[in-house]
Coordinates of C-alpha atoms (C1' of nucleotides) in Angstrom, one line a residue:
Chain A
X1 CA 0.0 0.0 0.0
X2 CA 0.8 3.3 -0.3
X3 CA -1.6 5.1 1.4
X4 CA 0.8 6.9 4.1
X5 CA 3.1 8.0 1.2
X6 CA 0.2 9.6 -0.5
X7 CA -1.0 11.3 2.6
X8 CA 2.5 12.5 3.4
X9 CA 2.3 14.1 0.0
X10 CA -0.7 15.9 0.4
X11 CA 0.7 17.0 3.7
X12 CA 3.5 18.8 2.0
X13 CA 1.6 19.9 -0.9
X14 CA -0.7 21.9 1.8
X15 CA 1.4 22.7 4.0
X16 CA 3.5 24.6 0.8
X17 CA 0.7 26.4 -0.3
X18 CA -0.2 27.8 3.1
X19 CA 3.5 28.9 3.5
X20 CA 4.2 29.9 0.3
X21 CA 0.7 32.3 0.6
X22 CA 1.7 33.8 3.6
X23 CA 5.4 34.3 3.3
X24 CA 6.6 34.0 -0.3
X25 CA 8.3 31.0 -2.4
X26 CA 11.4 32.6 -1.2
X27 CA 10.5 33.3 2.3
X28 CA 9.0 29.6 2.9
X29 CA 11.9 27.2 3.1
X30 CA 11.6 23.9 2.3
X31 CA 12.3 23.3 6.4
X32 CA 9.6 25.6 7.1
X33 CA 7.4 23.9 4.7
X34 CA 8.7 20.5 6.3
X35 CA 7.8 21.6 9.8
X36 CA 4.2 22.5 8.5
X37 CA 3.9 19.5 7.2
X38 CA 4.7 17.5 10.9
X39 CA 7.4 16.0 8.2
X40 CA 11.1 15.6 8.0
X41 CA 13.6 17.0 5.2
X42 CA 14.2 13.1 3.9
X43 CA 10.5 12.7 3.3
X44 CA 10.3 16.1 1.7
X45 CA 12.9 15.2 -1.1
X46 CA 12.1 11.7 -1.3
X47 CA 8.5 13.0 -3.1
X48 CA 10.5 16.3 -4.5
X49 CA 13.4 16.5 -6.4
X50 CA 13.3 20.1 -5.4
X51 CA 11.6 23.2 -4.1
X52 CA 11.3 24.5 -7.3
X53 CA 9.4 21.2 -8.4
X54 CA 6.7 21.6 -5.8
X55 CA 5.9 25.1 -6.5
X56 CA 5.0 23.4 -10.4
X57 CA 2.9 20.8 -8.7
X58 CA 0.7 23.7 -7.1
X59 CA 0.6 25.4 -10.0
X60 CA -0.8 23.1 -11.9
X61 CA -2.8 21.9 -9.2
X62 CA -4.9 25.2 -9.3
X63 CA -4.6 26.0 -13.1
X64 CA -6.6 22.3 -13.6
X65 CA -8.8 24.5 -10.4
X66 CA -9.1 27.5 -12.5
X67 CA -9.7 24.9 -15.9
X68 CA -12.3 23.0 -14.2
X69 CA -14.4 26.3 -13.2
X70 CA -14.0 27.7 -16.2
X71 CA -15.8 24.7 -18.2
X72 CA -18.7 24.5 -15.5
X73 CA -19.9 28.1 -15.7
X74 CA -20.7 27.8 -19.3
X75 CA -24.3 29.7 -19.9
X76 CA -26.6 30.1 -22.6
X77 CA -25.0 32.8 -24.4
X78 CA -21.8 34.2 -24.3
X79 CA -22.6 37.7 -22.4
X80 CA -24.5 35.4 -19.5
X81 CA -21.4 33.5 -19.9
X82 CA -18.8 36.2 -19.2
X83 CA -21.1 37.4 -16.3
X84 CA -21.1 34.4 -14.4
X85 CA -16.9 33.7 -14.5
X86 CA -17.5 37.1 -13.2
X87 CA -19.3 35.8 -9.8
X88 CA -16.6 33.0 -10.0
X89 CA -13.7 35.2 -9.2
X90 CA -14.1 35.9 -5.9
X91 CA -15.3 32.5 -5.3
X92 CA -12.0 31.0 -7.2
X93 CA -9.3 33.5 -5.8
X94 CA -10.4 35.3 -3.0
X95 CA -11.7 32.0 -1.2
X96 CA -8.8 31.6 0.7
X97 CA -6.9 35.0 0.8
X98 CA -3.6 33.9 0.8
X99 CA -3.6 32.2 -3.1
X100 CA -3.8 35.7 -4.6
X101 CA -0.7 36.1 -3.6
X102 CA 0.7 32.7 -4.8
X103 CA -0.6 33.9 -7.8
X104 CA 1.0 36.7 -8.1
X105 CA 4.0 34.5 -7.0
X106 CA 3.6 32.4 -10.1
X107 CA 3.3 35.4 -12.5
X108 CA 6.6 36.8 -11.2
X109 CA 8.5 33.4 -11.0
X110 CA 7.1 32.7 -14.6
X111 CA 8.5 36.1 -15.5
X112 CA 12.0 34.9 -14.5
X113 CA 12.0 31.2 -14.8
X114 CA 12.3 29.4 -17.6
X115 CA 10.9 26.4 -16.5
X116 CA 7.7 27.8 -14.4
X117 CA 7.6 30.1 -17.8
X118 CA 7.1 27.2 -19.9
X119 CA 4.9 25.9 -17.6
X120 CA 2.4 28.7 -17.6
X121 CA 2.5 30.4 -21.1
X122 CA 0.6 26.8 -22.1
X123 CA -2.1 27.6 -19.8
X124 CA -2.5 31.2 -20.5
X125 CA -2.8 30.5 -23.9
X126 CA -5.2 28.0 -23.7
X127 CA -6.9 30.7 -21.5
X128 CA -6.6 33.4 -24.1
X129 CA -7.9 31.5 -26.9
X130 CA -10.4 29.9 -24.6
X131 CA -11.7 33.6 -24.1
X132 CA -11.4 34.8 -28.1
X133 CA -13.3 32.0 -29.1
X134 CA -15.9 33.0 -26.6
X135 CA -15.9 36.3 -28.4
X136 CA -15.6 35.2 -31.8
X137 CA -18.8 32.7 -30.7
X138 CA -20.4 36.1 -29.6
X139 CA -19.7 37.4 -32.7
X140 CA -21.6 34.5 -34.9
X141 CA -24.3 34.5 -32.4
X142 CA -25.0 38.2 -32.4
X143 CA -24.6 39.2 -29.2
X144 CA -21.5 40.9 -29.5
X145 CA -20.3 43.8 -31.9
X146 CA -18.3 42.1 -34.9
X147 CA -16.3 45.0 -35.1
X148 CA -13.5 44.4 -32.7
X149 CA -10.7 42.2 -32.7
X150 CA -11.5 38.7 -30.8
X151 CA -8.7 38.4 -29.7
X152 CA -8.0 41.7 -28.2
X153 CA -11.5 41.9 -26.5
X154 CA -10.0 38.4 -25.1
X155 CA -6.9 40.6 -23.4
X156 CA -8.8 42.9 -22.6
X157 CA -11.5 40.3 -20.7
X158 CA -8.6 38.4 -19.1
X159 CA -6.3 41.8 -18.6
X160 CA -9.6 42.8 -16.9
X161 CA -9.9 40.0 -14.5
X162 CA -6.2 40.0 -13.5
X163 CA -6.0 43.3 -12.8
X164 CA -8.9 43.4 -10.7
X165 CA -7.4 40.2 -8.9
X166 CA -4.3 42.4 -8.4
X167 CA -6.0 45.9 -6.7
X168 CA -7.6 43.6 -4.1
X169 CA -4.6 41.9 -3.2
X170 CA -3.3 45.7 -2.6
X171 CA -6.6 47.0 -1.1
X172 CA -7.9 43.4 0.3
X173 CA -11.3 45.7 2.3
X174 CA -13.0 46.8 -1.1
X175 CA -15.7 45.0 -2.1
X176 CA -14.5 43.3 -4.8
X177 CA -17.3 41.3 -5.8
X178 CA -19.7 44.0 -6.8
X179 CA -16.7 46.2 -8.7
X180 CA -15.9 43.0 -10.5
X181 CA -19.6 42.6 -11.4
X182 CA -19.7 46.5 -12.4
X183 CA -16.5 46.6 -14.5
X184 CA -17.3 43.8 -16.0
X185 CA -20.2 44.6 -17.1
X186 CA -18.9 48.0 -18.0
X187 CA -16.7 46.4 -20.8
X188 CA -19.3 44.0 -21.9
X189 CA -21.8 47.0 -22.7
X190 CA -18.3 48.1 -24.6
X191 CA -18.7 44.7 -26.3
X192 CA -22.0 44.5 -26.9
X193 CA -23.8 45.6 -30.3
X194 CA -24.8 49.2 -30.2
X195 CA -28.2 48.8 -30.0
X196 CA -29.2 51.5 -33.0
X197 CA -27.1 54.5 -35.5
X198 CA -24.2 56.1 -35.1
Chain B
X1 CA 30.5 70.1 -1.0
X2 CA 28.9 66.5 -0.9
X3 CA 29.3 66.4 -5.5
X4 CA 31.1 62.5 -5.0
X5 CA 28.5 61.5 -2.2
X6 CA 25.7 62.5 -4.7
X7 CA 27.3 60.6 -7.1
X8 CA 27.4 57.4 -5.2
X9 CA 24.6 57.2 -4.2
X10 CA 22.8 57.7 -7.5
X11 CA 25.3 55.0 -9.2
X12 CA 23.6 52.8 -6.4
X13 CA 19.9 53.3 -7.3
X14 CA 20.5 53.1 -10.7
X15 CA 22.4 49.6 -10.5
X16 CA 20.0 48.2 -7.8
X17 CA 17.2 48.9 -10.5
X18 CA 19.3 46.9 -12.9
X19 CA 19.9 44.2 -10.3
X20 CA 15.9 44.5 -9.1
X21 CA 14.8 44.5 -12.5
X22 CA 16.6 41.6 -14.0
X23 CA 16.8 39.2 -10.8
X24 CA 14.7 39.9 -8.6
X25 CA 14.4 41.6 -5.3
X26 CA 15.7 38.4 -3.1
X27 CA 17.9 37.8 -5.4
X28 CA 19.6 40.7 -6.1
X29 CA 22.0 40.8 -2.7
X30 CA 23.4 43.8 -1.3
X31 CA 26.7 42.8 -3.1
X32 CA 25.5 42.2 -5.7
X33 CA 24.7 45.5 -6.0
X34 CA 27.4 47.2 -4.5
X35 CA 29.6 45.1 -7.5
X36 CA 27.4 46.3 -10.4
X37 CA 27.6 50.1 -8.9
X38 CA 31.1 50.2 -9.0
X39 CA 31.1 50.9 -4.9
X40 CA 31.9 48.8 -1.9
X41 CA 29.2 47.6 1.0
X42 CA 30.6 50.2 3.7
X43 CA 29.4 52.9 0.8
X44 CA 25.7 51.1 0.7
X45 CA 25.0 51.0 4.2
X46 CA 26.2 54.5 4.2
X47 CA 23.8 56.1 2.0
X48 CA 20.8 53.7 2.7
X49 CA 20.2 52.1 6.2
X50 CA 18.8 48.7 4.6
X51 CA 17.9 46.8 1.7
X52 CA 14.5 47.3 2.1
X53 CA 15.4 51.7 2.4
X54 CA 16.9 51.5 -0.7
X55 CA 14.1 49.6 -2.3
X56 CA 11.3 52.0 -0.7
X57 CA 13.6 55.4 -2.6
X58 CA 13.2 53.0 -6.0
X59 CA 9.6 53.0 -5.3
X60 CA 9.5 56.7 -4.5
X61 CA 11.1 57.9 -8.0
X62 CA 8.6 55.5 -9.9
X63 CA 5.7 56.7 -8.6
X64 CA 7.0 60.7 -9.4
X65 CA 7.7 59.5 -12.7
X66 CA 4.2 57.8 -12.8
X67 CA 2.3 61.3 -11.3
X68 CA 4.2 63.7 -13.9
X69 CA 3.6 61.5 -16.5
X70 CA -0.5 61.8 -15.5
X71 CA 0.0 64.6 -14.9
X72 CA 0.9 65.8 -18.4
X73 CA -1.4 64.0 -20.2
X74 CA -4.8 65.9 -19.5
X75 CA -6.5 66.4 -22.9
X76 CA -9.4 68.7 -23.8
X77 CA -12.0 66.2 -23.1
X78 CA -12.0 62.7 -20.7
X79 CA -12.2 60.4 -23.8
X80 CA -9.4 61.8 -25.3
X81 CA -7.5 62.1 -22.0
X82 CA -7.9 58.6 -20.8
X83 CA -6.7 57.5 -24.7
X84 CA -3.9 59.6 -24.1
X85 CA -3.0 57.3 -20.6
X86 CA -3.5 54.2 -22.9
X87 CA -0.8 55.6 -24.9
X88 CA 1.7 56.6 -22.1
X89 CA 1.6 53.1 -20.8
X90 CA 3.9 51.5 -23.0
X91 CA 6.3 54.6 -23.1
X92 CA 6.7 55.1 -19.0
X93 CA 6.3 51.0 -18.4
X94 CA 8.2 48.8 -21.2
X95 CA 10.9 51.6 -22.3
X96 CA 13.3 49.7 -20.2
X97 CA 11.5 46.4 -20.2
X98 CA 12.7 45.1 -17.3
X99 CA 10.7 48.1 -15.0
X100 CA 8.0 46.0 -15.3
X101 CA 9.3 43.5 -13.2
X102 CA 9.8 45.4 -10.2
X103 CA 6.2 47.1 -10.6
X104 CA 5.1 43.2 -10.0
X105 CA 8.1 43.3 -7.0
X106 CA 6.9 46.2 -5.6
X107 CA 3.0 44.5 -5.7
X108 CA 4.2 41.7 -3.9
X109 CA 6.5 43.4 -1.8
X110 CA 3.6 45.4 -0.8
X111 CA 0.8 42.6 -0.1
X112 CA 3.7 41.1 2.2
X113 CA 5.4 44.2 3.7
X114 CA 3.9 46.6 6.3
X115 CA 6.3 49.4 5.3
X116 CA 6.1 48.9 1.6
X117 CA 2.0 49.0 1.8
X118 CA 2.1 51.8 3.6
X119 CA 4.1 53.7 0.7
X120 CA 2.5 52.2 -2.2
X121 CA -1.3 52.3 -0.5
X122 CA -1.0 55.8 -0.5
X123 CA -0.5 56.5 -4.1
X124 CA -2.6 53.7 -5.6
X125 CA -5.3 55.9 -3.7
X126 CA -4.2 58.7 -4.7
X127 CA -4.7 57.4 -8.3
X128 CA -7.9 55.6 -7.9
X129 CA -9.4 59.0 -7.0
X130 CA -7.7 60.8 -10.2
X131 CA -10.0 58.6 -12.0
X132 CA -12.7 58.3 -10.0
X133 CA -12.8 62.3 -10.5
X134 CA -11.9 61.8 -14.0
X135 CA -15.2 59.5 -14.7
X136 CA -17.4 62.1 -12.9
X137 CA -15.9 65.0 -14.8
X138 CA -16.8 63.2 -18.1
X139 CA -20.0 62.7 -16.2
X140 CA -20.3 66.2 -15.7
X141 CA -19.5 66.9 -19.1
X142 CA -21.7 64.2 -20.8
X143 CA -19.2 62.2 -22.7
X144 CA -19.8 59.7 -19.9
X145 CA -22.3 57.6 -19.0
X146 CA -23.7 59.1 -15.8
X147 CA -25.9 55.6 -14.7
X148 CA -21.8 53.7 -13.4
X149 CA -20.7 54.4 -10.8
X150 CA -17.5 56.2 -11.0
X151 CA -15.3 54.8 -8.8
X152 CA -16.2 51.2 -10.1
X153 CA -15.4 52.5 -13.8
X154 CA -12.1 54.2 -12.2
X155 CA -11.2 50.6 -10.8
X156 CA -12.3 49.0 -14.3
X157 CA -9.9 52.1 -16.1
X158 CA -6.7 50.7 -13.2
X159 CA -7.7 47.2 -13.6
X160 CA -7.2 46.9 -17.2
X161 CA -4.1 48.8 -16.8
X162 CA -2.5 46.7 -14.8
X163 CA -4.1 43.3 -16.4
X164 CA -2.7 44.4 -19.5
X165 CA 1.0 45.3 -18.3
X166 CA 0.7 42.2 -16.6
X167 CA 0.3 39.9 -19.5
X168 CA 3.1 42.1 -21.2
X169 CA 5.0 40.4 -18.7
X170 CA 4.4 37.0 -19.3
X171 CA 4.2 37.2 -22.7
X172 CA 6.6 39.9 -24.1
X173 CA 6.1 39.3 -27.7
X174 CA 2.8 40.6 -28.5
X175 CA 2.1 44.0 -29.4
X176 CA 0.6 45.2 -26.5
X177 CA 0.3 49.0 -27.4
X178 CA -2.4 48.1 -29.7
X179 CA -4.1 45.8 -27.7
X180 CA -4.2 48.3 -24.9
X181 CA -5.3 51.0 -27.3
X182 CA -8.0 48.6 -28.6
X183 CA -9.1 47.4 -25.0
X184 CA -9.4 50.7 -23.9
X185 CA -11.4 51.7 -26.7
X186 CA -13.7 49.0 -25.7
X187 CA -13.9 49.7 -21.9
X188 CA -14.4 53.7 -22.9
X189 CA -17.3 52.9 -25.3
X190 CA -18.5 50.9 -22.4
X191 CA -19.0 53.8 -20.1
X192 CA -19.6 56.3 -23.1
X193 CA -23.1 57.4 -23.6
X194 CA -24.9 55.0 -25.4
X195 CA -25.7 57.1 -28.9
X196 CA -29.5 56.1 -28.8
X197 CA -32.7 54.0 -27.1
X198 CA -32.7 50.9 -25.6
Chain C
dT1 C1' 13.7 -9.7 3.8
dA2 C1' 13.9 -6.5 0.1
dA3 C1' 12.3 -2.1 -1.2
dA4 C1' 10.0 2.0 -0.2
dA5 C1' 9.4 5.8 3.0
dG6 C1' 11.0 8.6 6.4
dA7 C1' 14.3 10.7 9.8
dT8 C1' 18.6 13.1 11.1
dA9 C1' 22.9 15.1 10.7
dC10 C1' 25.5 17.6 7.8
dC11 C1' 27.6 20.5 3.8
dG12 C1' 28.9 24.3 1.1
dA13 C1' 27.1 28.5 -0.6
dC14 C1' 25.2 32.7 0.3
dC15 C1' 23.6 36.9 2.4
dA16 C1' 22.2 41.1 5.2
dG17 C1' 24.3 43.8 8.0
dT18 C1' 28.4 45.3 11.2
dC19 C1' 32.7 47.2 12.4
dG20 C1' 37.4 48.9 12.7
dG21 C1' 39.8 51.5 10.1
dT22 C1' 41.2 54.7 5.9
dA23 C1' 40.7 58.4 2.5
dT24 C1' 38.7 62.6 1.3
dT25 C1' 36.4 66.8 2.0
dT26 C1' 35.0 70.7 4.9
dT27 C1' 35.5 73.8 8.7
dA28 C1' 38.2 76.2 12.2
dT29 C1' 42.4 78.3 13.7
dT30 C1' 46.5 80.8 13.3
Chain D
dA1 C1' 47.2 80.8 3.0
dA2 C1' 48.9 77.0 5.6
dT3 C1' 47.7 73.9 9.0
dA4 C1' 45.1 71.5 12.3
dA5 C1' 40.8 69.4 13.6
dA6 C1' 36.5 67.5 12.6
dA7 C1' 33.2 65.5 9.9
dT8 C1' 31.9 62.9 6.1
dA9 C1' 32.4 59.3 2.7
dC10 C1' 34.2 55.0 1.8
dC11 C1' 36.5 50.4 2.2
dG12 C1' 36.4 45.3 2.7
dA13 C1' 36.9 41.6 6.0
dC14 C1' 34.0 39.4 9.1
dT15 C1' 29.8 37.5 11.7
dG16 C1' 25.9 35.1 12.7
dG17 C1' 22.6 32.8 10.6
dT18 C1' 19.8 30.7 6.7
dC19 C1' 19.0 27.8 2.9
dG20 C1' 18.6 24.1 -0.6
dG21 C1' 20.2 19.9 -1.1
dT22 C1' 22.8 15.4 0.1
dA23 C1' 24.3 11.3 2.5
dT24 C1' 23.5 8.0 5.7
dC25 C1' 20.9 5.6 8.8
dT26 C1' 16.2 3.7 10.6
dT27 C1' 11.5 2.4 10.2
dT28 C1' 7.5 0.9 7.8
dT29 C1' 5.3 -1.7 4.3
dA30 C1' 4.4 -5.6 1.2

DNA sequence: TAAAAGATACCGACCAGTCGGTATTTTATT
DNA sequence: AATAAAATACCGACTGGTCGGTATCTTTTA
């Protein structure tokens, strides 16, 4: 069986996202992660071969998170869409406070890392083109003008979101939610078909 | 006459934003600094009492630059001036590229650090009510839509901002001046007046 | 009992900050 | 103006401690 070795795993996994939320991938040491944990240094690197290697198994822990929630809030049309990923972000991000700031962590380790790099440009692009085929399916539907750029609407959708993500990490008493619900429903009516002339 | 000590100290800044910029707060040590200013450690703790001093005067002089450049961009109307931001960003952010890597240190910095929060909370506010009073002046003026809210559109006009520079980050490439020009385009005819009826 | 899992002690590298001392510049004195 | 005194600027070796990772040994599991 392997049922402890699995459970030790999970531990560290855990215990490393806690840490690394509230101090930093730098700040958290692998000791500090270990101590978390309730496991010793030997176990650590006998599941990781290295610190750097757990940080990737987190993130793509909460990237197959972020895919998953993406798929399920699907709607009947692509504006009802957009609005309800909307209401997921605060339940996705701001659930637990701390992963904001792991994923700002990511973003900044992927801005410097080759390896987390690689390891997130796949995602975002699969994100970004996830988003301009939404648009472009807005665009065949009717819902949404046909005379902007997919993809850039896209950047702007996702540029949106991540910015918003990042002000209430900076300014965590706001309430988020509602702005997120207003400014996103700001740059759909941007989006949307102008309802008559010029 | 204090001409050398002047010196010194600004050969310091400028290689610690080198050193900042291309490796990273943590990484970049002391020494490493003092090397790549031409200047030894005595020097550094001379002119700054800690890393963290130094780090806190780089934020200062970024966030000048950041209020003259808004400050010199005011146009006639506020569609025009908030086009004229969207085309400051890439000139103030990815002129030297590698600014926009300590803007995402200094983030982090901040969601971790009491003193750094303190300094950069002050500005971000300071900005979030330029716009805020920028919506309601186009408001006022009735090239904005007067049923948002203002301070929800001014943290939509941040947001995307930020998303965008974000995304610059992790994916260089990509011409993000016109994507910015073309998001905000879509985000101001959002919160323009709509021409006609419902 | 063999192999997997975990524990412990340890290593070399690194790093922020200190400290005793030296060089340079400014101010005071004659 | 020359010199002495004081202050400022700078140097670089050193300290105390941390960290990621390894080597070796013990325990658990199958």
């Amino acid at each position: 069986m392997q049922a402890r070795s699995e459970e030790t795993r999970t531990h560290i996994l855990e215990a490393a996202l806690r840490r690394f939320a509230s101090v930093g991938y730098n700040a958290a040491s692998v000791e500090d992660i270990c101590t978390a944990a309730g496991v010793s240094k030997g176990a650590f690197y006998h599941h990781f071969p290295s610190k750097q290697a757990l940080f990737l198994a987190l993130l793509n822990d909460w990237l197959a998170t972020l895919d998953a929630g993406f798929e399920a809030a699907r709607k009947a049309n692509v504006p009802e869409t957009l609005l309800a990923f909307t209401e997921m972000l605060p339940a996705i991000f701001a659930a637990a406070d701390g992963r904001l700031t792991m994923f700002l962590e990511f973003w900044l380790q992927a801005s410097r890392d080759e390896a987390v790099w690689q390891a997130s440009i796949a995602p975002y692009e699969r994100y970004q083109q996830f988003f301009t085929a939404l648009v472009e399916q807005g665009q065949a539907e009717g819902s949404l003008r046909a005379d902007v750029e997919a993809s850039s609407a896209a950047r702007a959708i996702v540029g949106l979101a991540v910015g918003l993500l990042l002000q209430a990490l900076l300014n965590p008493q706001a309430n988020w939610e509602r702005t997120a619900q207003e400014s996103m429903e700001i740059l759909l009516n941007g989006l949307m078909h102008k309802r008559t002339t010029t």
